[in-house]
Amino acid sequence: MLRQPLVAANWKMNGTLSENQGLISDIKSGLASDLSTEIVICPPYPYLPEIQRLLDGCGIQLGAQNVSEHESGAYTGEVSVSMLKDYGCTYVIVGHSERRNIYGESDHVVAEKFKMVVSCGMVPILCLGELLDEREAGITEEVVSRQLLEVINIAGIDSFENAVIAYEPVWAIGTGLTATPEQAEEVHAFIRLQLARHSDSIADRIKILYGGSVKADNAAELFSRADIDGGLIGGASLIATDFLTICQSTR
Ligand code: PGA
């Protein structure tokens, strides 16, 4: 199965209006016209309308970093799927480890968010990954399958028809410690196998991205592995030349 590669930029809580304008303009002008990689940019919420305007017609997709699991109502500070849709988002990151570990999002809440994103016709980028002590305890597969199974149970396997998974070992995020291509590939293949227990065709088609200190100089090796279909990029997505190199490193 040939899956179209995807590279998503997770800007996290970075940027200003003028920095964003410069970054988008540099990315647009450096983008190869024949690039077969799909690209998604996920800026902070307030910048969505402006980034939507700047990306108009260039083929790069817009995404959000988080969303509420609720439809609307008395949820101060929250943002709904329909609001994201209003500003042209087609992708939404759900269950990023910073949401899970800093803001206490449970597997259950993440699964509810995933379901909400799918129900609105957008594509969730579901993040899965183990903490350092979990890897050291040898329970990486247990953790990742627990996180995945909760989503399958709540949203149903069919909802993965239009979803992306990002494997992000927490110990590799923002630390400069990248998983080796072998370590990443091992977990990617494991995730695909878990999905295949429910649906072979979904397991075969779904894109599984790697995230965690992907840089311009290690992206190509990671992306060359059979089950790694692209990346979710934090720090390196804020530097246009690095991000462009990463986008061009997909097989
Ligand atoms: P990083 O972040 O590339 O800065 O490690 C990745 C992520 O958190 O999605």
Coordinates of C-alpha atoms and ligand atoms in Angstrom, one line a residue:
M1 CA 0.0 0.0 0.0
L2 CA 1.4 3.3 -1.0
R3 CA 0.3 6.0 1.5
Q4 CA 0.8 9.6 0.6
P5 CA 3.2 11.1 3.1
L6 CA 2.1 13.8 5.5
V7 CA 4.1 16.3 7.5
A8 CA 2.3 18.4 10.1
A9 CA 3.7 21.4 11.9
N10 CA 2.7 21.8 15.5
W11 CA 3.6 25.4 16.4
K12 CA 2.5 24.9 20.0
M13 CA 2.3 28.2 22.0
N14 CA 4.7 30.1 19.8
G15 CA 4.7 32.9 17.3
T16 CA 3.4 36.4 16.9
L17 CA 1.4 37.9 14.1
S18 CA 4.4 39.3 12.3
E19 CA 6.6 36.3 12.9
N20 CA 3.9 34.0 11.5
Q21 CA 3.6 36.1 8.4
G22 CA 7.3 35.8 7.7
L23 CA 7.3 32.1 8.4
I24 CA 4.4 31.3 6.1
S25 CA 5.8 33.5 3.4
D26 CA 9.2 31.7 3.6
I27 CA 7.5 28.3 3.6
K28 CA 5.3 29.2 0.6
S29 CA 8.2 30.5 -1.4
G30 CA 10.5 27.5 -0.7
L31 CA 7.9 24.9 -1.4
A32 CA 8.7 22.7 -4.4
S33 CA 5.8 22.8 -6.8
D34 CA 5.9 19.1 -7.5
L35 CA 6.0 18.1 -3.8
S36 CA 3.9 15.0 -3.3
T37 CA 3.8 15.3 0.5
E38 CA 0.7 16.7 2.1
I39 CA 1.5 19.5 4.5
V40 CA -0.6 20.7 7.5
I41 CA 0.1 23.7 9.7
C42 CA -1.4 23.9 13.2
P43 CA -1.0 27.4 14.7
P44 CA -2.4 28.6 18.0
Y45 CA -6.1 29.3 17.9
P46 CA -6.1 33.1 17.6
Y47 CA -4.0 33.0 14.5
L48 CA -6.2 30.6 12.6
P49 CA -8.1 33.2 10.5
E50 CA -4.9 35.0 9.5
I51 CA -3.1 31.7 8.6
Q52 CA -6.2 30.6 6.7
R53 CA -5.9 33.8 4.7
L54 CA -2.2 33.4 4.1
L55 CA -2.5 29.8 3.0
D56 CA -5.4 30.3 0.7
G57 CA -4.8 28.6 -2.6
C58 CA -1.3 27.2 -1.8
G59 CA -2.4 23.7 -1.1
I60 CA -1.1 23.6 2.5
Q61 CA -3.8 22.5 4.9
L62 CA -4.8 24.2 8.2
G63 CA -5.1 22.3 11.5
A64 CA -5.7 23.1 15.2
Q65 CA -3.7 21.8 18.2
N66 CA -6.7 20.9 20.3
V67 CA -10.5 21.1 20.5
S68 CA -13.3 20.6 23.1
E69 CA -15.0 17.3 23.4
H70 CA -18.3 19.2 23.8
E71 CA -20.4 20.6 21.0
S72 CA -21.1 24.1 22.4
G73 CA -22.3 25.7 25.6
A74 CA -21.0 26.8 29.0
Y75 CA -17.4 25.7 28.7
T76 CA -15.4 28.8 29.4
G77 CA -12.1 29.0 27.5
E78 CA -12.9 26.1 25.2
V79 CA -13.1 26.0 21.4
S80 CA -15.6 23.7 19.5
V81 CA -15.2 21.7 16.3
S82 CA -17.6 23.9 14.4
M83 CA -15.6 27.0 15.3
L84 CA -12.5 25.3 13.8
K85 CA -14.4 24.3 10.8
D86 CA -15.5 28.0 10.3
Y87 CA -11.9 28.9 9.9
G88 CA -11.1 26.2 7.4
C89 CA -9.4 23.7 9.6
T90 CA -9.3 20.2 8.1
Y91 CA -7.1 18.6 10.7
V92 CA -7.1 18.6 14.6
I93 CA -4.4 17.2 16.8
V94 CA -6.0 15.3 19.7
G95 CA -4.3 13.8 22.7
H96 CA -0.9 15.5 22.3
S97 CA 1.2 14.4 25.3
E98 CA 1.4 18.0 26.6
R99 CA -2.5 17.9 26.8
R100 CA -2.4 14.5 28.4
N101 CA 0.4 15.2 30.9
I102 CA 0.2 19.0 31.7
Y103 CA -3.6 19.4 31.4
G104 CA -4.6 15.9 32.6
E105 CA -6.6 14.8 29.6
S106 CA -7.5 11.2 30.1
D107 CA -7.6 8.4 27.5
H108 CA -11.4 8.8 27.7
V109 CA -11.5 12.6 27.1
V110 CA -9.0 12.1 24.2
A111 CA -11.3 9.5 22.7
E112 CA -14.3 11.8 23.0
K113 CA -12.4 14.6 21.2
F114 CA -11.4 12.2 18.5
K115 CA -15.0 11.2 18.0
M116 CA -16.2 14.8 17.9
V117 CA -13.6 15.7 15.3
V118 CA -14.6 12.8 13.0
S119 CA -18.3 13.6 13.4
C120 CA -17.6 17.1 12.1
G121 CA -15.8 15.8 9.0
M122 CA -12.3 16.9 10.0
V123 CA -9.4 14.6 10.4
P124 CA -8.0 13.9 13.9
I125 CA -4.3 13.4 14.3
L126 CA -4.4 11.1 17.3
C127 CA -1.2 11.2 19.4
L128 CA 0.0 8.1 21.2
G129 CA 3.2 7.6 23.2
E130 CA 4.9 6.4 26.3
L131 CA 6.7 8.3 29.0
L132 CA 10.4 7.6 29.7
D133 CA 9.8 5.5 32.8
E134 CA 7.2 3.5 30.8
R135 CA 9.7 2.8 28.1
E136 CA 12.3 1.9 30.7
A137 CA 9.8 -0.4 32.4
G138 CA 9.3 -2.2 29.1
I139 CA 5.6 -1.3 28.8
T140 CA 5.6 0.9 25.7
E141 CA 3.3 -1.4 23.8
E142 CA 0.9 -1.8 26.7
V143 CA 0.6 2.0 27.0
V144 CA 0.2 2.7 23.3
S145 CA -2.4 -0.1 22.9
R146 CA -4.3 1.2 26.0
Q147 CA -4.5 4.7 24.5
L148 CA -5.5 3.4 21.1
L149 CA -8.1 0.9 22.4
E150 CA -10.0 3.5 24.3
V151 CA -10.5 5.4 21.0
I152 CA -11.5 2.3 19.1
N153 CA -14.0 1.5 21.9
I154 CA -15.5 5.0 22.1
A155 CA -15.4 6.1 18.4
G156 CA -15.5 2.8 16.6
I157 CA -12.9 1.3 14.2
D158 CA -14.7 2.8 11.2
S159 CA -13.9 6.3 12.5
F160 CA -10.3 5.6 11.7
E161 CA -11.1 5.6 8.0
N162 CA -10.5 9.3 8.1
A163 CA -7.9 9.7 10.8
V164 CA -4.1 10.0 11.2
I165 CA -2.1 8.6 14.1
A166 CA 1.1 10.2 15.4
Y167 CA 3.4 8.1 17.5
E168 CA 5.3 10.5 19.8
P169 CA 7.4 9.0 22.5
V170 CA 7.1 11.6 25.3
W171 CA 10.8 11.3 26.2
A172 CA 11.7 12.4 22.6
I173 CA 9.5 15.5 22.5
G174 CA 11.4 18.8 22.6
T175 CA 14.4 17.0 24.2
G176 CA 16.6 16.6 21.2
L177 CA 16.5 12.8 21.9
T178 CA 15.0 11.3 18.8
A179 CA 13.8 7.7 18.8
T180 CA 16.1 5.7 16.5
P181 CA 14.4 4.7 13.2
E182 CA 14.4 1.1 14.5
Q183 CA 12.7 2.1 17.8
A184 CA 10.1 4.2 16.0
E185 CA 9.4 1.6 13.3
E186 CA 8.9 -1.1 15.9
V187 CA 6.1 0.9 17.6
H188 CA 4.6 2.0 14.2
A189 CA 4.4 -1.6 13.1
F190 CA 2.9 -2.6 16.4
I191 CA 0.2 0.2 16.1
R192 CA -0.7 -1.0 12.6
L193 CA -0.9 -4.6 13.9
Q194 CA -3.3 -3.5 16.6
L195 CA -5.6 -1.8 14.1
A196 CA -5.4 -4.9 11.8
R197 CA -7.1 -6.9 14.6
H198 CA -10.2 -4.8 13.9
S199 CA -9.8 -4.0 10.2
D200 CA -7.0 -5.0 7.7
S201 CA -7.9 -2.3 5.2
I202 CA -7.8 0.5 7.8
A203 CA -4.5 -0.7 9.2
D204 CA -3.2 -0.8 5.6
R205 CA -4.4 2.7 4.7
I206 CA -3.9 4.8 7.8
K207 CA -1.0 7.2 8.0
I208 CA 1.1 6.8 11.1
L209 CA 3.4 9.8 11.7
Y210 CA 6.4 9.9 13.9
G211 CA 6.9 12.9 16.3
G212 CA 9.7 13.8 18.8
S213 CA 12.7 15.8 17.9
V214 CA 12.4 15.3 14.1
K215 CA 15.0 17.6 12.5
A216 CA 16.2 18.4 9.1
D217 CA 19.1 16.0 9.5
N218 CA 17.2 12.9 10.8
A219 CA 13.9 13.1 9.0
A220 CA 14.9 11.2 5.8
E221 CA 16.1 8.2 7.8
L222 CA 13.0 8.1 9.9
F223 CA 10.7 8.5 6.9
S224 CA 12.4 5.8 5.0
R225 CA 10.9 3.1 7.3
A226 CA 8.1 1.1 6.0
D227 CA 5.5 2.1 8.6
I228 CA 6.5 5.7 9.1
D229 CA 4.4 7.9 6.8
G230 CA 5.6 11.3 7.8
G231 CA 6.0 13.4 10.9
L232 CA 4.5 15.7 13.4
I233 CA 7.0 18.4 13.9
G234 CA 7.3 20.8 16.8
G235 CA 10.5 22.9 17.2
A236 CA 11.8 22.4 13.7
S237 CA 8.5 23.6 12.2
L238 CA 9.2 27.1 13.4
I239 CA 12.3 27.4 11.1
A240 CA 11.2 27.6 7.5
T241 CA 14.4 26.1 5.9
D242 CA 14.3 23.2 8.4
F243 CA 10.6 22.6 8.0
L244 CA 11.0 22.6 4.2
T245 CA 13.8 20.1 4.3
I246 CA 11.7 17.8 6.5
C247 CA 8.8 18.1 4.0
Q248 CA 11.1 17.1 1.2
S249 CA 12.5 14.2 3.2
T250 CA 9.5 11.9 2.7
R251 CA 10.0 9.0 0.4
Ligands
PGA1 P1 9.3 18.4 18.8 O1 7.8 18.3 19.2 O2 9.5 18.2 17.4 O3 9.7 19.8 19.3 O4 10.0 17.4 19.6 C1 7.0 17.3 18.5 C2 5.6 17.4 19.0 O5 5.4 17.7 20.2 O6 4.6 17.2 18.3

